[in-house]
Amino acid sequence: MADTNRGVVYQGSGTVTVEDLDYPELTLHEQNGRRLQHGAILKVLATNICGSDQHMVRGRTTAPVGQTLGHEITGEVIELGSDVEFIKKGDLVSVPFNIACGRCRNCKERNTGVCENVNPARAGAAYGYVDMGGWRGGQARYVTVPYADFNLLKIPADRDTVMAKLTDLAMLSDIFPTGYHGAYTAGVTTGSTVYVAGAGPVGLACATACLLLGAAVVIVGDMVDSRLEQARSFGCETIDLSAHGDLPEQIEQVLGVPEVDAAVDCVGFEARGHGKDAGEQPATVLNSVMEITRAAGGIGIPGLYVTGDPGGVDENAQVGQLGIRIGLGWAKSHVFTTGQCPVMRYNRQLMMAILHDRVQIARNVNATVIPLDDAPAGYREFDQGAARKYVLDPHGLVNA
């Protein structure tokens, strides 16, 4: 008899609960009417709370009540569809948050964040996320993964090694590749000076990626003291954006010039203006990074922007139409890269960096393990600005 399943469910603005869920099946009529002979069922070993989840839980998306949550999944394969050839039962795997078919033009070009076949509404799908194809979330004891041979990254190490590094490997499903994508597409390389907007988990992962890529100076800006302290703990310079609003002046105090080679927006559409009493100004980060990035520099934008925000500050913000100074970016010949990170471009290389001790991503993002049933408390603490990356432990196996 199959084990029971439980998972995290959105219950309306500000509220999540942990509920009994149906055990996954490989015949899933509620998931786009597909029979998943190409899929696998995973026992979830670790699954994380993401800032993107927090946008939903705050009521800042059109997510319906009853939406299951969770797109950062690391697990053990326990059941396979009849068409799966290469993934085997017992494999320990990382799951890219992008769901991809491996067959369409975008997947063949490695643009797996915008797969054309897994979401009837638009290109691109993800587990447990609003408007992303109706796939069940992975903040649960068990979850189904479609197109298993294509999507799953097998971790090539013995079980003891994987379990010992599980909090690091758990970052491969989203935030580490996402932070790396922001840095890489901004052109960060040996000797770069970089500004990272936001010291949440993705911002800290991006700062880690910048250092891994060889940046000379990484400056992280945020308004929460504990998050800035976390950034300093692994060698970043920091700027307290709540102190005053003159970002170029603060950059100059660090570098001697008021500009950087590259910048990365790790905040997204709930950005606040700079200064102590500033309210929400969703275009703040986009405009500020154009201001302080040198001419011909690059800007990575992994921070989330949405097309529907019921809590937006005005009618334009509610449909994702922001007051961006595109003329400034044009005049400075900036290169912008936006959208979901295509995780498969990076996850294998980053996995090898973890397995061979080239990076300490769990330490840098302050990974904090909590039981699955404590997820509501984790969401509350994260919403209050906790300088932590919460890792849910559905089976009590992390660090066991």
Short mmCIF file of C-alpha atoms in Angstrom, two decimals, residues 67-370:
data_model
loop_
_atom_site.label_atom_id
_atom_site.label_comp_id
_atom_site.label_asym_id
_atom_site.label_seq_id
_atom_site.Cartn_x
_atom_site.Cartn_y
_atom_site.Cartn_z
CA GLN A 67 -3.15 25.87 -5.16
CA THR A 68 -0.53 23.38 -4.02
CA LEU A 69 2.88 24.99 -3.60
CA GLY A 70 6.51 24.19 -4.18
CA HIS A 71 8.85 24.07 -7.17
CA GLU A 72 12.26 23.42 -5.56
CA ILE A 73 12.51 19.64 -5.31
CA THR A 74 15.23 17.10 -4.59
CA GLY A 75 14.15 13.49 -4.31
CA GLU A 76 14.49 9.75 -4.75
CA VAL A 77 12.87 7.98 -7.70
CA ILE A 78 10.41 5.35 -6.43
CA GLU A 79 8.18 4.66 -9.46
CA LEU A 80 8.64 4.97 -13.21
CA GLY A 81 6.36 5.20 -16.20
CA SER A 82 6.70 2.54 -18.87
CA ASP A 83 8.43 4.91 -21.32
CA VAL A 84 11.25 5.96 -19.00
CA GLU A 85 14.49 4.41 -20.25
CA PHE A 86 17.46 5.89 -18.43
CA ILE A 87 16.38 7.11 -15.00
CA LYS A 88 16.13 4.19 -12.55
CA LYS A 89 14.36 3.47 -9.28
CA GLY A 90 16.53 4.52 -6.39
CA ASP A 91 18.24 7.35 -8.29
CA LEU A 92 18.73 10.51 -6.24
CA VAL A 93 17.84 13.46 -8.41
CA SER A 94 17.50 17.23 -8.60
CA VAL A 95 14.37 18.55 -10.32
CA PRO A 96 14.62 21.78 -12.35
CA PHE A 97 11.70 23.99 -11.43
CA ASN A 98 11.01 24.48 -15.15
CA ILE A 99 8.87 21.66 -16.51
CA ALA A 100 10.03 20.88 -20.04
CA CYS A 101 9.08 18.30 -22.67
CA GLY A 102 12.49 17.98 -24.36
CA ARG A 103 10.76 17.81 -27.75
CA CYS A 104 9.70 21.33 -28.76
CA ARG A 105 11.84 23.94 -30.49
CA ASN A 106 12.56 25.85 -27.29
CA CYS A 107 13.62 22.75 -25.36
CA LYS A 108 15.88 21.67 -28.22
CA GLU A 109 17.52 25.09 -28.05
CA ARG A 110 17.87 24.70 -24.25
CA ASN A 111 15.30 27.41 -23.55
CA THR A 112 13.57 25.08 -21.12
CA GLY A 113 11.99 27.92 -19.14
CA VAL A 114 9.60 28.50 -22.03
CA CYS A 115 8.72 24.96 -23.15
CA GLU A 116 5.84 25.07 -25.63
CA ASN A 117 4.12 21.80 -24.70
CA VAL A 118 3.58 21.73 -20.93
CA ASN A 119 1.25 24.66 -20.33
CA PRO A 120 -1.91 25.19 -22.40
CA ALA A 121 -2.04 28.90 -21.46
CA ARG A 122 1.44 30.12 -22.41
CA ALA A 123 5.01 29.00 -22.95
CA GLY A 124 6.66 27.80 -19.75
CA ALA A 125 5.53 25.71 -16.79
CA ALA A 126 6.55 25.03 -13.21
CA TYR A 127 5.47 22.87 -10.29
CA GLY A 128 2.93 24.35 -7.90
CA TYR A 129 2.75 27.83 -9.37
CA VAL A 130 -0.07 30.06 -10.58
CA ASP A 131 -0.66 30.11 -14.36
CA MET A 132 2.17 27.64 -14.90
CA GLY A 133 0.31 24.67 -16.31
CA GLY A 134 -1.62 23.19 -13.41
CA TRP A 135 1.16 20.90 -12.19
CA ARG A 136 1.05 19.90 -8.55
CA GLY A 137 3.48 21.46 -6.11
CA GLY A 138 6.48 19.72 -4.63
CA GLN A 139 6.31 20.97 -1.03
CA ALA A 140 5.00 17.54 -0.23
CA ARG A 141 6.04 14.05 0.73
CA TYR A 142 5.67 12.74 -2.83
CA VAL A 143 5.41 14.38 -6.25
CA THR A 144 5.13 13.47 -9.92
CA VAL A 145 7.70 14.63 -12.48
CA PRO A 146 6.81 14.41 -16.20
CA TYR A 147 9.34 13.65 -18.94
CA ALA A 148 11.63 12.12 -16.35
CA ASP A 149 14.51 11.19 -18.63
CA PHE A 150 14.77 14.78 -19.81
CA ASN A 151 13.95 16.73 -16.65
CA LEU A 152 15.70 14.84 -13.87
CA LEU A 153 19.36 15.46 -13.05
CA LYS A 154 20.82 12.30 -11.53
CA ILE A 155 23.33 13.09 -8.79
CA PRO A 156 26.43 10.95 -9.53
CA ALA A 157 27.50 10.20 -5.99
CA ASP A 158 26.84 7.53 -3.39
CA ARG A 159 23.84 8.00 -1.12
CA ASP A 160 25.88 8.95 1.95
CA THR A 161 27.63 11.74 0.03
CA VAL A 162 24.37 13.05 -1.38
CA MET A 163 22.67 13.05 2.01
CA ALA A 164 25.64 14.79 3.62
CA LYS A 165 25.45 17.57 1.01
CA LEU A 166 21.67 17.59 0.68
CA THR A 167 21.12 21.18 1.83
CA ASP A 168 23.60 22.36 -0.81
CA LEU A 169 22.21 20.10 -3.54
CA ALA A 170 18.69 21.26 -2.69
CA MET A 171 19.64 24.67 -4.11
CA LEU A 172 20.14 23.23 -7.61
CA SER A 173 16.43 23.12 -8.44
CA ASP A 174 16.08 26.91 -8.57
CA ILE A 175 17.92 29.56 -6.60
CA PHE A 176 21.52 28.63 -7.36
CA PRO A 177 21.00 28.32 -11.14
CA THR A 178 18.70 31.36 -11.05
CA GLY A 179 21.30 33.48 -9.25
CA TYR A 180 24.02 32.17 -11.56
CA HIS A 181 21.85 32.92 -14.61
CA GLY A 182 21.44 36.52 -13.45
CA ALA A 183 25.20 36.90 -12.99
CA TYR A 184 26.20 35.06 -16.16
CA THR A 185 23.78 36.91 -18.43
CA ALA A 186 24.93 40.22 -16.93
CA GLY A 187 28.44 39.34 -18.14
CA VAL A 188 30.08 38.78 -14.75
CA THR A 189 33.56 37.41 -15.21
CA THR A 190 37.10 37.57 -13.80
CA GLY A 191 37.69 40.96 -12.20
CA SER A 192 34.13 42.29 -12.61
CA THR A 193 32.57 44.77 -10.24
CA VAL A 194 28.95 43.81 -9.63
CA TYR A 195 25.91 45.24 -7.88
CA VAL A 196 23.30 42.70 -6.71
CA ALA A 197 19.95 44.23 -5.76
CA GLY A 198 18.37 42.22 -2.94
CA ALA A 199 19.90 40.03 -0.23
CA GLY A 200 17.15 37.47 -0.08
CA PRO A 201 18.05 33.87 -0.94
CA VAL A 202 18.25 34.48 -4.71
CA GLY A 203 20.35 37.59 -4.19
CA LEU A 204 22.71 35.70 -1.89
CA ALA A 205 22.87 32.86 -4.41
CA CYS A 206 23.62 35.39 -7.15
CA ALA A 207 26.38 36.96 -5.05
CA THR A 208 27.82 33.48 -4.52
CA ALA A 209 27.69 32.89 -8.28
CA CYS A 210 29.45 36.21 -8.94
CA LEU A 211 32.32 35.15 -6.70
CA LEU A 212 32.41 31.72 -8.36
CA LEU A 213 32.66 33.46 -11.75
CA GLY A 214 35.63 35.49 -10.50
CA ALA A 215 34.18 38.90 -9.68
CA ALA A 216 36.60 41.25 -7.95
CA VAL A 217 33.95 43.09 -5.91
CA VAL A 218 30.35 42.09 -5.24
CA ILE A 219 28.15 44.78 -3.67
CA VAL A 220 24.78 43.68 -2.29
CA GLY A 221 22.00 46.16 -1.52
CA ASP A 222 19.06 45.52 0.80
CA MET A 223 17.02 47.13 3.59
CA VAL A 224 17.22 44.31 6.15
CA ASP A 225 20.25 44.34 8.47
CA SER A 226 20.34 40.57 9.01
CA ARG A 227 20.32 39.90 5.28
CA LEU A 228 23.15 42.37 4.70
CA GLU A 229 25.10 40.71 7.52
CA GLN A 230 24.60 37.36 5.78
CA ALA A 231 26.02 38.81 2.56
CA ARG A 232 29.06 40.15 4.40
CA SER A 233 29.65 36.74 5.98
CA PHE A 234 31.05 35.35 2.72
CA GLY A 235 32.93 38.38 1.43
CA CYS A 236 30.42 40.79 -0.11
CA GLU A 237 30.36 44.54 0.33
CA THR A 238 26.93 45.83 1.34
CA ILE A 239 24.73 48.91 1.02
CA ASP A 240 21.86 49.65 3.38
CA LEU A 241 19.21 51.07 1.04
CA SER A 242 17.02 52.17 3.94
CA ALA A 243 19.65 54.69 5.06
CA HIS A 244 19.37 57.06 2.11
CA GLY A 245 18.56 56.85 -1.55
CA ASP A 246 21.67 57.95 -3.44
CA LEU A 247 22.85 54.62 -4.83
CA PRO A 248 25.59 55.98 -7.16
CA GLU A 249 27.14 57.84 -4.22
CA GLN A 250 27.11 54.67 -2.11
CA ILE A 251 28.65 52.67 -4.96
CA GLU A 252 31.39 55.32 -5.25
CA GLN A 253 32.20 54.97 -1.57
CA VAL A 254 33.03 51.31 -2.19
CA LEU A 255 34.67 51.43 -5.63
CA GLY A 256 35.87 54.99 -6.06
CA VAL A 257 33.57 55.41 -9.06
CA PRO A 258 29.74 55.58 -9.08
CA GLU A 259 29.22 52.64 -11.41
CA VAL A 260 29.70 48.90 -11.78
CA ASP A 261 30.48 46.61 -14.70
CA ALA A 262 27.32 44.55 -14.22
CA ALA A 263 24.17 44.52 -12.12
CA VAL A 264 21.52 41.94 -11.22
CA ASP A 265 17.92 42.54 -10.11
CA CYS A 266 17.11 39.87 -7.52
CA VAL A 267 14.10 41.76 -6.10
CA GLY A 268 11.34 41.86 -8.72
CA PHE A 269 7.95 43.50 -8.80
CA GLU A 270 7.46 44.09 -5.06
CA ALA A 271 10.42 46.49 -4.99
CA ARG A 272 10.38 49.42 -2.60
CA GLY A 273 11.88 52.84 -3.16
CA HIS A 274 15.21 53.64 -1.57
CA GLY A 275 15.28 55.58 1.70
CA LYS A 276 13.84 55.05 5.14
CA ASP A 277 10.17 55.86 4.50
CA ALA A 278 9.84 54.92 0.83
CA GLY A 279 6.84 52.84 -0.16
CA GLU A 280 6.46 50.26 -2.91
CA GLN A 281 7.78 51.44 -6.26
CA PRO A 282 7.91 48.44 -8.60
CA ALA A 283 10.28 49.99 -11.15
CA THR A 284 12.83 51.16 -8.56
CA VAL A 285 15.37 48.39 -9.01
CA LEU A 286 15.17 48.33 -12.80
CA ASN A 287 15.76 52.06 -13.02
CA SER A 288 18.49 52.14 -10.37
CA VAL A 289 20.53 49.34 -11.97
CA MET A 290 20.44 51.20 -15.30
CA GLU A 291 21.69 54.28 -13.51
CA ILE A 292 24.70 52.59 -11.91
CA THR A 293 25.72 50.11 -14.63
CA ARG A 294 28.45 51.40 -16.93
CA ALA A 295 27.80 52.08 -20.60
CA ALA A 296 27.80 48.80 -22.58
CA GLY A 297 27.38 46.84 -19.33
CA GLY A 298 25.01 43.98 -18.72
CA ILE A 299 21.94 43.68 -16.49
CA GLY A 300 20.49 40.35 -15.41
CA ILE A 301 16.86 40.33 -14.27
CA PRO A 302 16.00 37.01 -12.56
CA GLY A 303 13.72 38.90 -10.13
CA LEU A 304 10.08 38.00 -10.80
CA TYR A 305 7.77 40.33 -12.73
CA VAL A 306 4.16 39.34 -13.38
CA THR A 307 1.35 40.20 -15.76
CA GLY A 308 -1.29 40.08 -13.02
CA ASP A 309 -0.80 41.66 -9.58
CA PRO A 310 -4.01 42.33 -7.66
CA GLY A 311 -2.05 44.26 -5.01
CA GLY A 312 -0.22 46.53 -7.43
CA VAL A 313 0.18 50.17 -6.45
CA ASP A 314 -1.79 51.41 -9.48
CA GLU A 315 -3.67 50.16 -12.52
CA ASN A 316 -0.50 49.91 -14.60
CA ALA A 317 1.37 47.91 -11.95
CA GLN A 318 -1.56 45.53 -11.67
CA VAL A 319 -0.94 44.37 -15.26
CA GLY A 320 2.86 44.53 -15.07
CA GLN A 321 3.21 47.84 -16.90
CA LEU A 322 5.95 49.77 -15.11
CA GLY A 323 7.57 53.19 -15.50
CA ILE A 324 10.94 51.99 -16.76
CA ARG A 325 13.49 54.48 -18.10
CA ILE A 326 14.17 52.45 -21.21
CA GLY A 327 15.68 55.54 -22.85
CA LEU A 328 18.47 55.50 -20.28
CA GLY A 329 19.18 51.83 -20.93
CA TRP A 330 19.16 52.45 -24.67
CA ALA A 331 21.45 55.46 -24.41
CA LYS A 332 23.96 53.41 -22.39
CA SER A 333 23.77 50.39 -24.74
CA HIS A 334 22.82 48.08 -21.91
CA VAL A 335 22.13 44.40 -22.46
CA PHE A 336 19.10 43.09 -20.54
CA THR A 337 18.21 39.45 -19.90
CA THR A 338 14.85 38.64 -18.31
CA GLY A 339 12.62 35.66 -17.64
CA GLN A 340 12.77 32.30 -15.94
CA CYS A 341 16.18 30.76 -15.57
CA PRO A 342 16.56 27.75 -17.91
CA VAL A 343 17.89 25.58 -15.09
CA MET A 344 19.34 22.86 -17.32
CA ARG A 345 21.91 25.26 -18.75
CA TYR A 346 23.64 25.41 -15.38
CA ASN A 347 22.54 22.73 -12.91
CA ARG A 348 25.03 20.03 -13.89
CA GLN A 349 28.04 22.32 -13.65
CA LEU A 350 26.87 23.78 -10.35
CA MET A 351 26.22 20.27 -9.01
CA MET A 352 29.83 19.36 -9.74
CA ALA A 353 31.03 22.50 -7.98
CA ILE A 354 29.04 21.43 -4.91
CA LEU A 355 30.14 17.79 -4.98
CA HIS A 356 33.80 18.82 -5.26
CA ASP A 357 33.63 21.51 -2.57
CA ARG A 358 34.17 24.51 -4.83
CA VAL A 359 31.21 26.39 -3.38
CA GLN A 360 29.29 26.49 -0.09
CA ILE A 361 25.88 27.62 -1.29
CA ALA A 362 23.83 26.33 1.69
CA ARG A 363 26.08 28.21 4.11
CA ASN A 364 25.93 31.39 2.05
CA VAL A 365 22.12 31.46 1.84
CA ASN A 366 21.80 30.32 5.48
CA ALA A 367 19.85 27.15 4.66
CA THR A 368 17.60 26.31 7.61
CA VAL A 369 15.93 22.89 7.78
CA ILE A 370 12.41 22.60 9.22
#
